[in-house]
PDB file of C-alpha atoms and ligand atoms in Angstrom:
ATOM      1  CA  UNK A   1     171.512 168.174 129.081  1.00 92.00           C
ATOM      2  CA  UNK A   2     170.556 164.537 128.417  1.00 95.00           C
ATOM      3  CA  UNK A   3     172.002 163.560 131.795  1.00 96.00           C
ATOM      4  CA  UNK A   4     169.290 165.627 133.474  1.00 97.00           C
ATOM      5  CA  UNK A   5     166.496 163.505 132.012  1.00 98.00           C
ATOM      6  CA  UNK A   6     165.121 160.656 134.109  1.00 97.00           C
ATOM      7  CA  UNK A   7     163.049 159.088 131.365  1.00 97.00           C
ATOM      8  CA  UNK A   8     161.913 159.759 127.815  1.00 98.00           C
ATOM      9  CA  UNK A   9     158.132 159.928 128.049  1.00 98.00           C
ATOM     10  CA  UNK A  10     157.212 160.651 124.431  1.00 98.00           C
ATOM     11  CA  UNK A  11     159.691 159.959 121.652  1.00 98.00           C
ATOM     12  CA  UNK A  12     160.347 162.033 118.558  1.00 98.00           C
ATOM     13  CA  UNK A  13     158.614 159.399 116.482  1.00 98.00           C
ATOM     14  CA  UNK A  14     155.518 159.346 118.698  1.00 98.00           C
ATOM     15  CA  UNK A  15     155.333 163.138 118.541  1.00 98.00           C
ATOM     16  CA  UNK A  16     155.593 163.113 114.784  1.00 98.00           C
ATOM     17  CA  UNK A  17     152.894 160.476 114.451  1.00 98.00           C
ATOM     18  CA  UNK A  18     150.526 162.385 116.734  1.00 98.00           C
ATOM     19  CA  UNK A  19     151.100 165.688 114.930  1.00 98.00           C
ATOM     20  CA  UNK A  20     150.354 164.039 111.635  1.00 98.00           C
ATOM     21  CA  UNK A  21     147.006 162.741 112.976  1.00 98.00           C
ATOM     22  CA  UNK A  22     146.136 166.092 114.550  1.00 98.00           C
ATOM     23  CA  UNK A  23     147.052 168.009 111.409  1.00 98.00           C
ATOM     24  CA  UNK A  24     144.868 165.757 109.298  1.00 98.00           C
ATOM     25  CA  UNK A  25     141.898 166.192 111.633  1.00 98.00           C
ATOM     26  CA  UNK A  26     142.330 169.969 111.824  1.00 98.00           C
ATOM     27  CA  UNK A  27     142.567 170.154 108.016  1.00 98.00           C
ATOM     28  CA  UNK A  28     139.236 168.325 107.715  1.00 98.00           C
ATOM     29  CA  UNK A  29     137.475 170.231 110.497  1.00 98.00           C
ATOM     30  CA  UNK A  30     138.462 173.686 109.254  1.00 98.00           C
ATOM     31  CA  UNK A  31     138.120 173.107 105.531  1.00 98.00           C
ATOM     32  CA  UNK A  32     136.675 176.195 103.841  1.00 98.00           C
ATOM     33  CA  UNK A  33     137.024 178.223 107.049  1.00 98.00           C
ATOM     34  CA  UNK A  34     139.177 181.211 107.884  1.00 98.00           C
ATOM     35  CA  UNK A  35     141.609 179.605 110.319  1.00 98.00           C
ATOM     36  CA  UNK A  36     143.862 181.558 112.661  1.00 98.00           C
ATOM     37  CA  UNK A  37     146.284 179.446 114.697  1.00 98.00           C
ATOM     38  CA  UNK A  38     147.444 181.240 117.840  1.00 98.00           C
ATOM     39  CA  UNK A  39     150.457 179.980 119.712  1.00 97.00           C
ATOM     40  CA  UNK A  40     151.117 180.854 123.330  1.00 94.00           C
ATOM     41  CA  UNK A  41     154.778 181.725 123.684  1.00 95.00           C
ATOM     42  CA  UNK A  42     157.219 180.443 124.472  1.00 95.00           C
ATOM     43  CA  UNK A  43     156.346 176.845 125.278  1.00 96.00           C
ATOM     44  CA  UNK A  44     154.055 176.187 122.317  1.00 97.00           C
ATOM     45  CA  UNK A  45     156.376 177.613 119.659  1.00 97.00           C
ATOM     46  CA  UNK A  46     158.030 174.299 118.781  1.00 98.00           C
ATOM     47  CA  UNK A  47     154.750 172.384 118.729  1.00 98.00           C
ATOM     48  CA  UNK A  48     153.041 175.007 116.588  1.00 98.00           C
ATOM     49  CA  UNK A  49     155.779 175.230 114.011  1.00 98.00           C
ATOM     50  CA  UNK A  50     155.720 171.468 113.488  1.00 98.00           C
ATOM     51  CA  UNK A  51     151.928 171.161 113.662  1.00 98.00           C
ATOM     52  CA  UNK A  52     151.138 173.736 110.968  1.00 98.00           C
ATOM     53  CA  UNK A  53     153.283 171.782 108.506  1.00 98.00           C
ATOM     54  CA  UNK A  54     150.853 168.886 108.927  1.00 98.00           C
ATOM     55  CA  UNK A  55     147.868 171.146 108.153  1.00 98.00           C
ATOM     56  CA  UNK A  56     147.036 171.212 104.459  1.00 98.00           C
ATOM     57  CA  UNK A  57     144.465 174.039 104.299  1.00 98.00           C
ATOM     58  CA  UNK A  58     145.192 177.803 104.160  1.00 98.00           C
ATOM     59  CA  UNK A  59     145.757 179.389 107.558  1.00 98.00           C
ATOM     60  CA  UNK A  60     147.321 182.346 109.309  1.00 98.00           C
ATOM     61  CA  UNK A  61     149.369 182.331 112.501  1.00 98.00           C
ATOM     62  CA  UNK A  62     149.822 184.770 115.349  1.00 97.00           C
ATOM     63  CA  UNK A  63     151.412 184.742 118.797  1.00 97.00           C
ATOM     64  CA  UNK A  64     150.498 185.778 122.311  1.00 96.00           C
ATOM     65  CA  UNK A  65     152.381 185.966 125.565  1.00 94.00           C
ATOM     66  CA  UNK A  66     150.281 185.707 128.696  1.00 88.00           C
ATOM     67  CA  UNK A  67     150.789 185.228 132.403  1.00 81.00           C
ATOM     68  CA  UNK A  68     148.116 184.576 134.968  1.00 68.00           C
ATOM     69  CA  UNK A  69     147.607 186.298 138.253  1.00 62.00           C
ATOM     70  CA  UNK A  70     146.857 184.294 141.352  1.00 49.00           C
ATOM     71  CA  UNK A  71     148.464 181.093 140.156  1.00 45.00           C
ATOM     72  CA  UNK A  72     148.353 178.401 142.819  1.00 42.00           C
ATOM     73  CA  UNK A  73     145.494 180.044 144.639  1.00 39.00           C
ATOM     74  CA  UNK A  74     141.984 178.669 144.515  1.00 41.00           C
ATOM     75  CA  UNK A  75     140.466 181.690 142.843  1.00 43.00           C
ATOM     76  CA  UNK A  76     141.187 181.998 139.171  1.00 48.00           C
ATOM     77  CA  UNK A  77     142.512 185.484 138.605  1.00 58.00           C
ATOM     78  CA  UNK A  78     142.523 187.264 135.323  1.00 74.00           C
ATOM     79  CA  UNK A  79     145.170 186.935 132.690  1.00 82.00           C
ATOM     80  CA  UNK A  80     147.802 189.524 131.918  1.00 87.00           C
ATOM     81  CA  UNK A  81     148.554 189.832 128.223  1.00 91.00           C
ATOM     82  CA  UNK A  82     152.187 190.691 127.709  1.00 92.00           C
ATOM     83  CA  UNK A  83     152.158 190.394 123.925  1.00 95.00           C
ATOM     84  CA  UNK A  84     148.863 190.699 122.117  1.00 95.00           C
ATOM     85  CA  UNK A  85     147.694 189.695 118.638  1.00 96.00           C
ATOM     86  CA  UNK A  86     148.457 191.897 115.657  1.00 92.00           C
ATOM     87  CA  UNK A  87     145.068 191.490 113.985  1.00 93.00           C
ATOM     88  CA  UNK A  88     141.328 191.922 114.547  1.00 96.00           C
ATOM     89  CA  UNK A  89     139.942 188.405 115.035  1.00 98.00           C
ATOM     90  CA  UNK A  90     136.284 189.016 114.142  1.00 97.00           C
ATOM     91  CA  UNK A  91     136.373 187.125 110.848  1.00 97.00           C
ATOM     92  CA  UNK A  92     138.436 184.212 112.121  1.00 98.00           C
ATOM     93  CA  UNK A  93     137.991 180.771 113.576  1.00 98.00           C
ATOM     94  CA  UNK A  94     140.636 180.717 116.319  1.00 98.00           C
ATOM     95  CA  UNK A  95     142.591 177.637 117.265  1.00 98.00           C
ATOM     96  CA  UNK A  96     144.743 178.205 120.340  1.00 98.00           C
ATOM     97  CA  UNK A  97     147.800 175.970 120.363  1.00 98.00           C
ATOM     98  CA  UNK A  98     149.260 175.290 123.812  1.00 97.00           C
ATOM     99  CA  UNK A  99     152.119 173.116 125.000  1.00 97.00           C
ATOM    100  CA  UNK A 100     150.559 171.751 128.181  1.00 96.00           C
ATOM    101  CA  UNK A 101     147.286 172.097 130.018  1.00 95.00           C
ATOM    102  CA  UNK A 102     148.180 172.091 133.688  1.00 92.00           C
ATOM    103  CA  UNK A 103     145.819 173.872 136.105  1.00 91.00           C
ATOM    104  CA  UNK A 104     143.998 175.348 133.117  1.00 92.00           C
ATOM    105  CA  UNK A 105     143.886 178.802 134.696  1.00 89.00           C
ATOM    106  CA  UNK A 106     145.903 180.636 132.056  1.00 88.00           C
ATOM    107  CA  UNK A 107     144.067 179.043 129.192  1.00 92.00           C
ATOM    108  CA  UNK A 108     140.550 179.496 130.544  1.00 93.00           C
ATOM    109  CA  UNK A 109     141.209 183.188 131.102  1.00 91.00           C
ATOM    110  CA  UNK A 110     142.733 183.562 127.673  1.00 93.00           C
ATOM    111  CA  UNK A 111     139.700 181.937 126.061  1.00 95.00           C
ATOM    112  CA  UNK A 112     137.467 184.485 127.779  1.00 94.00           C
ATOM    113  CA  UNK A 113     139.612 187.369 126.557  1.00 94.00           C
ATOM    114  CA  UNK A 114     139.572 186.085 122.987  1.00 96.00           C
ATOM    115  CA  UNK A 115     135.847 185.309 123.022  1.00 97.00           C
ATOM    116  CA  UNK A 116     135.109 188.881 124.104  1.00 96.00           C
ATOM    117  CA  UNK A 117     136.598 190.007 120.779  1.00 97.00           C
ATOM    118  CA  UNK A 118     133.856 188.140 118.907  1.00 98.00           C
ATOM    119  CA  UNK A 119     135.731 185.738 116.635  1.00 98.00           C
ATOM    120  CA  UNK A 120     133.658 183.106 114.812  1.00 98.00           C
ATOM    121  CA  UNK A 121     134.894 180.414 117.219  1.00 98.00           C
ATOM    122  CA  UNK A 122     137.605 179.660 119.774  1.00 98.00           C
ATOM    123  CA  UNK A 123     138.927 176.147 120.226  1.00 98.00           C
ATOM    124  CA  UNK A 124     141.990 174.675 121.903  1.00 98.00           C
ATOM    125  CA  UNK A 125     144.656 172.237 120.793  1.00 98.00           C
ATOM    126  CA  UNK A 126     147.060 171.097 123.531  1.00 98.00           C
ATOM    127  CA  UNK A 127     149.955 168.753 122.987  1.00 98.00           C
ATOM    128  CA  UNK A 128     149.956 167.561 126.602  1.00 98.00           C
ATOM    129  CA  UNK A 129     147.565 167.582 129.522  1.00 96.00           C
ATOM    130  CA  UNK A 130     148.109 166.793 133.187  1.00 95.00           C
ATOM    131  CA  UNK A 131     144.643 165.752 134.374  1.00 91.00           C
ATOM    132  CA  UNK A 132     145.823 165.330 137.964  1.00 91.00           C
ATOM    133  CA  UNK A 133     146.568 169.052 138.213  1.00 90.00           C
ATOM    134  CA  UNK A 134     143.344 170.358 136.763  1.00 90.00           C
ATOM    135  CA  UNK A 135     141.681 173.227 138.626  1.00 91.00           C
ATOM    136  CA  UNK A 136     139.558 174.724 135.881  1.00 92.00           C
ATOM    137  CA  UNK A 137     137.697 172.868 133.147  1.00 93.00           C
ATOM    138  CA  UNK A 138     139.038 173.762 129.701  1.00 95.00           C
ATOM    139  CA  UNK A 139     137.417 171.989 126.755  1.00 94.00           C
ATOM    140  CA  UNK A 140     140.139 170.505 124.567  1.00 96.00           C
ATOM    141  CA  UNK A 141     139.114 169.998 120.965  1.00 98.00           C
ATOM    142  CA  UNK A 142     142.455 168.378 120.154  1.00 98.00           C
ATOM    143  CA  UNK A 143     144.645 166.656 122.714  1.00 97.00           C
ATOM    144  CA  UNK A 144     147.954 164.965 122.110  1.00 98.00           C
ATOM    145  CA  UNK A 145     148.997 163.009 125.200  1.00 98.00           C
ATOM    146  CA  UNK A 146     148.044 162.788 128.847  1.00 97.00           C
ATOM    147  CA  UNK A 147     151.072 162.954 131.121  1.00 97.00           C
ATOM    148  CA  UNK A 148     151.503 161.993 134.775  1.00 95.00           C
ATOM    149  CA  UNK A 149     152.027 164.582 137.504  1.00 94.00           C
ATOM    150  CA  UNK A 150     155.757 164.925 136.895  1.00 95.00           C
ATOM    151  CA  UNK A 151     157.770 167.864 135.623  1.00 95.00           C
ATOM    152  CA  UNK A 152     158.285 167.369 131.906  1.00 97.00           C
ATOM    153  CA  UNK A 153     160.615 169.231 129.571  1.00 98.00           C
ATOM    154  CA  UNK A 154     161.584 169.275 125.917  1.00 98.00           C
ATOM    155  CA  UNK A 155     159.892 170.005 122.612  1.00 98.00           C
ATOM    156  CA  UNK A 156     159.315 173.606 123.711  1.00 98.00           C
ATOM    157  CA  UNK A 157     158.743 172.972 127.404  1.00 97.00           C
ATOM    158  CA  UNK A 158     161.339 174.399 129.740  1.00 97.00           C
ATOM    159  CA  UNK A 159     162.742 174.308 133.191  1.00 97.00           C
ATOM    160  CA  UNK A 160     164.278 177.708 134.046  1.00 96.00           C
ATOM    161  CA  UNK A 161     164.230 178.460 130.279  1.00 96.00           C
ATOM    162  CA  UNK A 162     166.407 175.462 129.377  1.00 97.00           C
ATOM    163  CA  UNK A 163     165.662 172.120 127.713  1.00 98.00           C
ATOM    164  CA  UNK A 164     163.276 173.556 125.108  1.00 98.00           C
ATOM    165  CA  UNK A 165     165.452 172.224 122.304  1.00 98.00           C
ATOM    166  CA  UNK A 166     165.195 168.558 123.262  1.00 98.00           C
ATOM    167  CA  UNK A 167     163.430 166.785 120.381  1.00 98.00           C
ATOM    168  CA  UNK A 168     161.376 164.577 122.746  1.00 98.00           C
ATOM    169  CA  UNK A 169     159.307 165.007 125.942  1.00 98.00           C
ATOM    170  CA  UNK A 170     161.170 163.781 128.987  1.00 98.00           C
ATOM    171  CA  UNK A 171     160.770 163.722 132.743  1.00 98.00           C
ATOM    172  CA  UNK A 172     163.288 165.951 134.486  1.00 97.00           C
ATOM    173  CA  UNK A 173     165.277 164.392 137.313  1.00 97.00           C
ATOM    174  CA  UNK A 174     163.981 165.648 140.640  1.00 95.00           C
ATOM    175  CA  UNK A 175     167.464 166.603 141.842  1.00 95.00           C
ATOM    176  CA  UNK A 176     167.557 169.304 139.153  1.00 94.00           C
ATOM    177  CA  UNK A 177     164.669 171.310 140.563  1.00 90.00           C
ATOM    178  CA  UNK A 178     164.490 170.302 144.201  1.00 87.00           C
TER     179      UNK A 178
HETATM  180  P1  LIG B 201     148.320 176.550 133.787  1.00 96.74           P
HETATM  181  O1  LIG B 201     147.522 175.542 132.971  1.00 96.74           O
HETATM  182  O2  LIG B 201     147.696 177.903 133.836  1.00 96.74           O
HETATM  183  O3  LIG B 201     148.646 176.026 135.162  1.00 96.74           O
HETATM  184  O4  LIG B 201     149.736 176.814 133.103  1.00 96.74           O
HETATM  185  C1  LIG B 201     150.267 175.958 132.183  1.00 96.74           C
HETATM  186  C2  LIG B 201     151.677 176.404 131.865  1.00 96.74           C
HETATM  187  O5  LIG B 201     152.570 175.995 132.906  1.00 96.74           O
HETATM  188  C3  LIG B 201     152.185 175.750 130.608  1.00 96.74           C
HETATM  189  O6  LIG B 201     151.911 176.537 129.470  1.00 96.74           O
HETATM  190  C4  LIG B 201     153.668 175.594 130.881  1.00 96.74           C
HETATM  191  O7  LIG B 201     154.338 176.759 130.471  1.00 96.74           O
HETATM  192  C5  LIG B 201     153.770 175.482 132.383  1.00 96.74           C
HETATM  193  N1  LIG B 201     153.925 174.069 132.807  1.00 96.74           N
HETATM  194  C6  LIG B 201     153.026 173.315 133.471  1.00 96.74           C
HETATM  195  N2  LIG B 201     153.479 172.077 133.699  1.00 96.74           N
HETATM  196  C7  LIG B 201     154.721 172.020 133.158  1.00 96.74           C
HETATM  197  C8  LIG B 201     155.726 170.984 133.067  1.00 96.74           C
HETATM  198  O8  LIG B 201     155.577 169.813 133.510  1.00 96.74           O
HETATM  199  N3  LIG B 201     156.868 171.323 132.421  1.00 96.74           N
HETATM  200  C9  LIG B 201     157.082 172.562 131.908  1.00 96.74           C
HETATM  201  N4  LIG B 201     156.172 173.554 131.967  1.00 96.74           N
HETATM  202  C10 LIG B 201     155.004 173.285 132.601  1.00 96.74           C
HETATM  203 MG1  LIG B 202     153.307 177.820 128.236  1.00 96.74          MG
END
């Protein structure tokens, strides 16, 4: 598995440091509020499970699985929800936790779906963003690292469902996917 990695982009230590900062900020910002952290499976599962242990205020978690229609096209289609939330979100401040903001299509559609359910607020926390690939503007309240336009894996991110268990973020060798 390690042989397939061209370069370690973000080390375990850098990830840990960033999560600690994010967790501290989130704990301050949501103090006294009814926080619901929603992770988008599967990519964000690793990030979320580490992040919530850096948050010191009470919170609840839930999970969603979504896939967008019309990916790669210029029109942003709607989002298909494959696994929905288990609870009514009306009394909650929602924080969506995502692994990587790429085109932004999935996330912007998901925000619309969640907002239509009238929660108190909807904000987004993304570990990574690829600004070069942006098609739709998604406001990021919390952002970990900007990454170049390369295919990255590890720490929850996959290629063909593998590499999620790498403890760092690395660039995949091109020969693996080309
Ligand atoms: P988008 O923002 O709607 O284009 O979709 C973002 C999703 O694409 C992420 O949640 C990842 O699952 C996947 N993705 C985008 N870029 C990468 C990458 O470099 N490595 C692994 N997955 C990626
Ligand atoms: Mg994902």
